[in-house]
Tab-separated table of C-alpha atoms in Angstrom:
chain	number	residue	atom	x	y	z
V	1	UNK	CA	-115.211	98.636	79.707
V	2	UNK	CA	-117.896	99.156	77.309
V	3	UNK	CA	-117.517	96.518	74.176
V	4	UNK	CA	-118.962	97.154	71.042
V	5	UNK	CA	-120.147	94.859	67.830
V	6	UNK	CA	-116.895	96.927	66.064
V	7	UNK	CA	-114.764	95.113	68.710
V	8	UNK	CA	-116.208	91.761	68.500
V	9	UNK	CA	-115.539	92.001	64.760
V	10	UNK	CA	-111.852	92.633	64.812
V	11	UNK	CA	-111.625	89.784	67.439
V	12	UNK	CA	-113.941	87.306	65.250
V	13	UNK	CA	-111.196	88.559	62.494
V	14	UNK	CA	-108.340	87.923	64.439
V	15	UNK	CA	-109.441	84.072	65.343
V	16	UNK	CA	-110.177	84.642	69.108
V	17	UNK	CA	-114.213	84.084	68.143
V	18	UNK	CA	-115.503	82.908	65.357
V	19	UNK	CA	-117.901	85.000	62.918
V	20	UNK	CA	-120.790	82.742	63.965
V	21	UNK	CA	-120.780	84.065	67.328
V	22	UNK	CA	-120.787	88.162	66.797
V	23	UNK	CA	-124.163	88.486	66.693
V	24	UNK	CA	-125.224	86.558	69.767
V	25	UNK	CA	-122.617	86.998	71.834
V	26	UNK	CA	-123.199	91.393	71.152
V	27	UNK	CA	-127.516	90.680	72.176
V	28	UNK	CA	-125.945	88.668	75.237
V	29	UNK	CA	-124.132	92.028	75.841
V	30	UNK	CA	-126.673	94.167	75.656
V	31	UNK	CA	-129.320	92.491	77.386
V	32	UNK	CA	-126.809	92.270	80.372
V	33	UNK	CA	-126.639	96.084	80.323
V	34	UNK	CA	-129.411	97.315	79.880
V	35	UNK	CA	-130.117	97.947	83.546
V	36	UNK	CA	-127.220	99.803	83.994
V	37	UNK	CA	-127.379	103.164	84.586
V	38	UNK	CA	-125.881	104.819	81.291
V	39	UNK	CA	-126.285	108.204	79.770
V	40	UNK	CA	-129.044	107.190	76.860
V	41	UNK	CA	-132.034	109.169	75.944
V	42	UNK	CA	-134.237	105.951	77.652
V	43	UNK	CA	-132.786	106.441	80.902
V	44	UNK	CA	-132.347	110.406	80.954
V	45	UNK	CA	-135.853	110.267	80.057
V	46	UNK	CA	-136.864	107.296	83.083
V	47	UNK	CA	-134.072	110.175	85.343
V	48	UNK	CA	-135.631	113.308	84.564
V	49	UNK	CA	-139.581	112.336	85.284
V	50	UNK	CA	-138.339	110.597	88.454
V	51	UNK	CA	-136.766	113.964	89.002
V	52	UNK	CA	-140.104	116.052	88.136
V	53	UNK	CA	-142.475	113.833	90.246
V	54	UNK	CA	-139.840	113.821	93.478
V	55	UNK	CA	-139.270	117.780	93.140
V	56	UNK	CA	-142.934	118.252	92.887
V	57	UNK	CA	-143.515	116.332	96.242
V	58	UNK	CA	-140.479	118.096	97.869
V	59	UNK	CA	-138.621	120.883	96.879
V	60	UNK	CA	-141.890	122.734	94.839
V	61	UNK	CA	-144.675	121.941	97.359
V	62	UNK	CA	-146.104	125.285	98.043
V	63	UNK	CA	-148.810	126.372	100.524
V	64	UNK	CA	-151.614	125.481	98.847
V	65	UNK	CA	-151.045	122.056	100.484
V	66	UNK	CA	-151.428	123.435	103.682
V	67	UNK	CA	-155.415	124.079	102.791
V	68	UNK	CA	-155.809	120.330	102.985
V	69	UNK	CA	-155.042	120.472	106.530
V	70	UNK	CA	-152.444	117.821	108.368
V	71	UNK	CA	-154.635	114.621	107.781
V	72	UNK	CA	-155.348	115.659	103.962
V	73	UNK	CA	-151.919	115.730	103.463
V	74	UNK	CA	-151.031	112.412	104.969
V	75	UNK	CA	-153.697	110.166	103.361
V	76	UNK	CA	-152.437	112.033	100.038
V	77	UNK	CA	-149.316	110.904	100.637
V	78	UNK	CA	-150.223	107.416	101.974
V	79	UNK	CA	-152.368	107.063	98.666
V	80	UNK	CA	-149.508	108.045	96.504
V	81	UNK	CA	-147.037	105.929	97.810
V	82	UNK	CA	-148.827	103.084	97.670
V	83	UNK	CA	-149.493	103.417	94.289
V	84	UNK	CA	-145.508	104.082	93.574
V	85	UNK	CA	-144.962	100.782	95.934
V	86	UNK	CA	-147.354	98.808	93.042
V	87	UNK	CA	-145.989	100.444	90.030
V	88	UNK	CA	-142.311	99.395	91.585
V	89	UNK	CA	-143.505	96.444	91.801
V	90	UNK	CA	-144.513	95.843	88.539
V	91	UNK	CA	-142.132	96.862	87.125
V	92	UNK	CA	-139.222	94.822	88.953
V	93	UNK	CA	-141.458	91.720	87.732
V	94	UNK	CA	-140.855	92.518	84.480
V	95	UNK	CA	-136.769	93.348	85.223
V	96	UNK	CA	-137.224	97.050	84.117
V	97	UNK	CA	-134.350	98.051	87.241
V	98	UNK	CA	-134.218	101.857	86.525
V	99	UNK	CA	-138.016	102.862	86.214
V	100	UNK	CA	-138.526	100.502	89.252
V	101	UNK	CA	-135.553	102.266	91.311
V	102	UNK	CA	-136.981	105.842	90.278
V	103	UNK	CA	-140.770	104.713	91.493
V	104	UNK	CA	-139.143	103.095	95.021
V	105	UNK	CA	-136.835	106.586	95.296
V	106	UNK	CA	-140.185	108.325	94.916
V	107	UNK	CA	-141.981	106.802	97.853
V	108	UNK	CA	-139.229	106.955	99.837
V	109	UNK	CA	-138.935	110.954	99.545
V	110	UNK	CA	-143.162	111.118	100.304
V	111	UNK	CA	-141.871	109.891	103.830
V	112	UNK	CA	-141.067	113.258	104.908
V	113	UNK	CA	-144.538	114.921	103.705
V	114	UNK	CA	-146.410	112.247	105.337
V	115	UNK	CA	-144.682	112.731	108.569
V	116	UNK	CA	-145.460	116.520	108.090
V	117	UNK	CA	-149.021	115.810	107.687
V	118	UNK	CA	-149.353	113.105	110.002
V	119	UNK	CA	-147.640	115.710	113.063
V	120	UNK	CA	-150.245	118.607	111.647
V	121	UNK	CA	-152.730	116.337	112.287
V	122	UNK	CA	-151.991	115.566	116.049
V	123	UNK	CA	-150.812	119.085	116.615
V	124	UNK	CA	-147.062	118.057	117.774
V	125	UNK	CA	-145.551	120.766	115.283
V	126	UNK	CA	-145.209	124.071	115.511
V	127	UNK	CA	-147.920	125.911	113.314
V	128	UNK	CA	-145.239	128.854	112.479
V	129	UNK	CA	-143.757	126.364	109.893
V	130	UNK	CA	-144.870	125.165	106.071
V	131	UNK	CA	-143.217	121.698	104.733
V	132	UNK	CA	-141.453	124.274	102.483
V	133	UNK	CA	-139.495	125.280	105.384
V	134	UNK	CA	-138.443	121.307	105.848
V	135	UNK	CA	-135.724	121.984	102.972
V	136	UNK	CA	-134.513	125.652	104.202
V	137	UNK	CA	-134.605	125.924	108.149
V	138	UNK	CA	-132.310	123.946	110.058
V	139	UNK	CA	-134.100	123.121	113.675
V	140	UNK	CA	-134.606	120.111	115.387
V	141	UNK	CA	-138.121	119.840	114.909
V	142	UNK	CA	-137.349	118.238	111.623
V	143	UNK	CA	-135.615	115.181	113.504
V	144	UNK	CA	-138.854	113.021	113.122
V	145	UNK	CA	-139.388	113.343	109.738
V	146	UNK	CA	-135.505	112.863	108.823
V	147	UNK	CA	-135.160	110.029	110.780
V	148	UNK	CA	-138.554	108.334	109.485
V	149	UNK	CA	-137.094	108.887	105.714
V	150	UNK	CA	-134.026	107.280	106.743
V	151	UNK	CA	-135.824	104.443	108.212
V	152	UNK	CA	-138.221	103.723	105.183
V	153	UNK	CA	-135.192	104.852	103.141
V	154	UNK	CA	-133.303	101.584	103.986
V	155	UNK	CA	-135.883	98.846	104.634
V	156	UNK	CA	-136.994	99.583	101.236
V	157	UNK	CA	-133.095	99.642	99.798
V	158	UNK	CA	-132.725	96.298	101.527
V	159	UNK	CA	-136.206	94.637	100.397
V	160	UNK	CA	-135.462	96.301	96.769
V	161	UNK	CA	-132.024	97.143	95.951
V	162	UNK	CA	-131.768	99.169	93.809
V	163	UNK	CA	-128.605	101.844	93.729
V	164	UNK	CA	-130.584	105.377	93.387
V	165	UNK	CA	-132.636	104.778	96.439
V	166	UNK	CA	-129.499	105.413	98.142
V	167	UNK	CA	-129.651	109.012	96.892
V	168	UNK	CA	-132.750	110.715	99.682
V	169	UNK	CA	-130.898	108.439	102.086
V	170	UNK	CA	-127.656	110.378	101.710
V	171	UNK	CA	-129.686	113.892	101.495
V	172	UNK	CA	-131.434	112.972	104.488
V	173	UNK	CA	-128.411	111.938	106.537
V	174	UNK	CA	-126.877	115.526	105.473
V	175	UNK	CA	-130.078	117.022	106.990
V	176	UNK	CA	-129.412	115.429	110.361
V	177	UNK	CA	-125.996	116.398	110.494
V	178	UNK	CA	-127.319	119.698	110.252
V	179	UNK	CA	-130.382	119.385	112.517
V	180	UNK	CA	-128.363	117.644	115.261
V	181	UNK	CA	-125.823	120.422	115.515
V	182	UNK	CA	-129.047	122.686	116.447
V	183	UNK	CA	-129.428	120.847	119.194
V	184	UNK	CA	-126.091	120.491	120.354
V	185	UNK	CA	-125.740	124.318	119.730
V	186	UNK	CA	-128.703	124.899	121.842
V	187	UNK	CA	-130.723	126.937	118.473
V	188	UNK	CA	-127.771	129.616	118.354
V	189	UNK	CA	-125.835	127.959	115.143
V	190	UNK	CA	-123.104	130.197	113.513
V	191	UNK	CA	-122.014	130.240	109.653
V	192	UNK	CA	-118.352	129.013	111.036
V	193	UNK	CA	-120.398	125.968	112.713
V	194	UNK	CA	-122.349	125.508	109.688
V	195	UNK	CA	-119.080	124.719	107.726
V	196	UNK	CA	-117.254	122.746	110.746
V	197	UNK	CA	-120.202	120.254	110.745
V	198	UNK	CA	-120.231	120.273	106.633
V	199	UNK	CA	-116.831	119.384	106.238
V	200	UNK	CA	-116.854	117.023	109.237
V	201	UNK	CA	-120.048	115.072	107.830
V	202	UNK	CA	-118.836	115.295	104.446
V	203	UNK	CA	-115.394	113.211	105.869
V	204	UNK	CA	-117.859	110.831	107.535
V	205	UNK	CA	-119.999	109.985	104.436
V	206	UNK	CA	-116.941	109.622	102.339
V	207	UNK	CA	-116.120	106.865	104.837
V	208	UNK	CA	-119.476	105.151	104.716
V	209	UNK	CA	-119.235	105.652	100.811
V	210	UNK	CA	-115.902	104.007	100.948
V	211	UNK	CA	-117.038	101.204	103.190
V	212	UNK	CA	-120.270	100.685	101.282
V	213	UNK	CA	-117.860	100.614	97.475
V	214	UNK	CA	-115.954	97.479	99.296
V	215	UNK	CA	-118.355	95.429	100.319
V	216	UNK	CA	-120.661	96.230	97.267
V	217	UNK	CA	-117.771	96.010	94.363
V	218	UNK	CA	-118.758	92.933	92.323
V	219	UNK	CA	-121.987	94.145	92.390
V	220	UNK	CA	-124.523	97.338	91.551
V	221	UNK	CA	-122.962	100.755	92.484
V	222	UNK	CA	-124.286	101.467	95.897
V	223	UNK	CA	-121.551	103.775	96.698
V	224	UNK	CA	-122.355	106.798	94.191
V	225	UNK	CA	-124.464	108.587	95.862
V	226	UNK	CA	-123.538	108.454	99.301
V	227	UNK	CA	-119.438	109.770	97.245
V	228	UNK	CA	-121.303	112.217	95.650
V	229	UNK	CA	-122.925	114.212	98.548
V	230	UNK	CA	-120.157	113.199	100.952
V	231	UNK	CA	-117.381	115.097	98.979
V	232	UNK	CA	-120.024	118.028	97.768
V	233	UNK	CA	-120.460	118.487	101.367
V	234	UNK	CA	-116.747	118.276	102.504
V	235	UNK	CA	-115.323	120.359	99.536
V	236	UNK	CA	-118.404	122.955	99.864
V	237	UNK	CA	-117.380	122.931	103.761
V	238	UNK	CA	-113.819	123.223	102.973
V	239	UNK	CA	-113.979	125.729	100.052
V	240	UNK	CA	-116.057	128.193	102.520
V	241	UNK	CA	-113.319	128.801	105.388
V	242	UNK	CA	-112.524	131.781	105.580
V	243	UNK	CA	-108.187	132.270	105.821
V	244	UNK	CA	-105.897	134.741	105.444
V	245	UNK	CA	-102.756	132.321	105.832
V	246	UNK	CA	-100.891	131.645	102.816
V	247	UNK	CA	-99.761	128.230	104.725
V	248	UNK	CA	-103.361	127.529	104.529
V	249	UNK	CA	-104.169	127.936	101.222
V	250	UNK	CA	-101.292	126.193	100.203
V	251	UNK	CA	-102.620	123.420	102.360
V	252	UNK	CA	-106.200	124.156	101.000
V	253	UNK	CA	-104.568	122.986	97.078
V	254	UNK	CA	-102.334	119.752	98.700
V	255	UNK	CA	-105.850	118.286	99.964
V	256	UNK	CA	-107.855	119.360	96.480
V	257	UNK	CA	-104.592	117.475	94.507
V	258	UNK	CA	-104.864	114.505	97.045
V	259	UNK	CA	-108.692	114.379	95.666
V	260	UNK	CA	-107.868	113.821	92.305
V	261	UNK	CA	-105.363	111.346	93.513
V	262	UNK	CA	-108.385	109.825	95.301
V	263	UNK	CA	-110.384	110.055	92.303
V	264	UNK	CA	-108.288	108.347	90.020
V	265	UNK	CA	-107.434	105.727	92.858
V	266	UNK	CA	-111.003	104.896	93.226
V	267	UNK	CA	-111.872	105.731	89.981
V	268	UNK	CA	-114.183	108.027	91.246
V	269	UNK	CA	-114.774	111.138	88.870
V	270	UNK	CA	-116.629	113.312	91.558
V	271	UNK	CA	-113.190	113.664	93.565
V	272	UNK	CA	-111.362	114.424	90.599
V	273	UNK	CA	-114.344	117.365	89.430
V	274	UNK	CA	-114.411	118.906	92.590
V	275	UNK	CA	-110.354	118.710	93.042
V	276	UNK	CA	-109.672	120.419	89.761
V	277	UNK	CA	-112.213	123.109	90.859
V	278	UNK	CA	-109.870	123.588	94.175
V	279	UNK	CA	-107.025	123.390	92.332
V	280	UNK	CA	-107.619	125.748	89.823
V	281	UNK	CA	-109.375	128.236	92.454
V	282	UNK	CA	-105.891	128.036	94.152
V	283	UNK	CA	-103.538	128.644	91.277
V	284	UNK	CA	-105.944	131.229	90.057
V	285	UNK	CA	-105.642	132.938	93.272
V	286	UNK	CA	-101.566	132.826	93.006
């Protein structure tokens, strides 16, 4: 519950506190949130740039990198996150928890380029394939670099902390998922397969969200993440199979109205989003 200097007031005017204490007690206040994670221009600002510099790295590398050759782009990427590593560091010495997270979140997603570039450089992957290709394809050539983000992913979580480090983590256990049932299927993977291991997986990261949210409750929300992708990727695998059966459907809307139950259980907004969205698909389907 957010508590503002209006509310200290009125209880300073009805005798709980006395008008002496307002003022200090609302700087105590703030100082003790200001590393929370809360929708102000400072932190959308800390957010987006985060955003920027990890998209750049990731999502928008384009083959131009590929002209620096495999060991170019792993001493690039060994130089940059050791730089990220000392401004994180910095900046948890002087308390500043959300810049710090953002920096530690951005080394951990150069794990996957500098795997790239490290197995360019001693020839182990195929040369068919750009980094690009790391966020489209599913195959299970990938494995090493997924499993190498997960790895950094959570010995720097443990050594640092901080909440949004827990986001790649989650992205990158999605990736396996997928990956792994590439294997399994032997390179011949099916749409119908696709959403089978999405919904499955989703189910599983709920869990690990759920067990994470219980053991983590008195303190920083480690949970929000791994909630976040876990029901995107259960409601995106549920919402995508393919039923003529009435009965289903029907069943489809009980399990997006037990979500919002969920949601307001856990008081978890992203199960009561993505249930309305079922909900409403339903009845507008009736």
């Amino acid at each position: 519950m957010d508590v503002t200097k209006k509310n200290l007031n009125e209880a300073a005017e009805a005798n709980l506190i006395s008008t002496q204490q307002v003022d200090p007690l609302y700087a105590f206040l703030v100082a003790q949130s200001a590393d929370i994670p809360r929708f102000t221009f400072t932190h959308v600002l800390y957010y987006l740039g985060g955003l920027i510099a990890i998209s750049a790295m990731t999502l928008f590398m384009t083959l131009g990198w590929e002209s620096f050759g495999g060991a170019g782009i792993f001493v690039i990427s060994a130089i940059y996150a050791a730089i990220g590593l000392k401004i994180t560091n910095v900046l948890s010495h002087k308390h500043l928890v959300i810049p710090a997270g953002v920096c530690a979140t951005f080394v951990v997603c150069l794990t996957p380029l500098a795997i790239y570039g490290l197995q360019q450089w001693l020839g182990v992957l195929p040369e068919a394939h750009a980094y690009r290709d790391f966020h489209q394809d599913i195959n299970w050539y990938w494995m090493n670099m997924e499993l190498a983000t997960l790895a950094v992913g959570v010995i720097i979580a443990w050594k640092y902390k901080y909440p949004f480090l827990v986001m790649p983590i989650a992205v990158t256990l999605w990736y396996i998922t997928m990956d792994i049932t590439d294997v399994i299927a032997g390179g011949d993977i099916t749409w119908e397969l696709r959403r089978l291991v999405s919904l499955y997986s989703g189910l599983l990261m709920i869990g690990l969200a759920f067990w994470v949210d219980m053991r983590s409750r008195n303190k920083a929300d480690y949970a929000f993440w791994l909630y976040i992708f876990g029901v995107i990727t259960f409601w995106g695998g549920l919402s995508s199979q393919s039923s003529d059966d009435e009965l289903s459907k029907f069943i489809y809307f009980c399990i997006n109205l037990l979500m919002i139950g969920v949601g307001a259980l856990l008081i978890r907004r992203v199960f009561v989003v993505f249930g309305a969205l079922g909900s409403c698909g339903y009845l507008g389907y009736l």
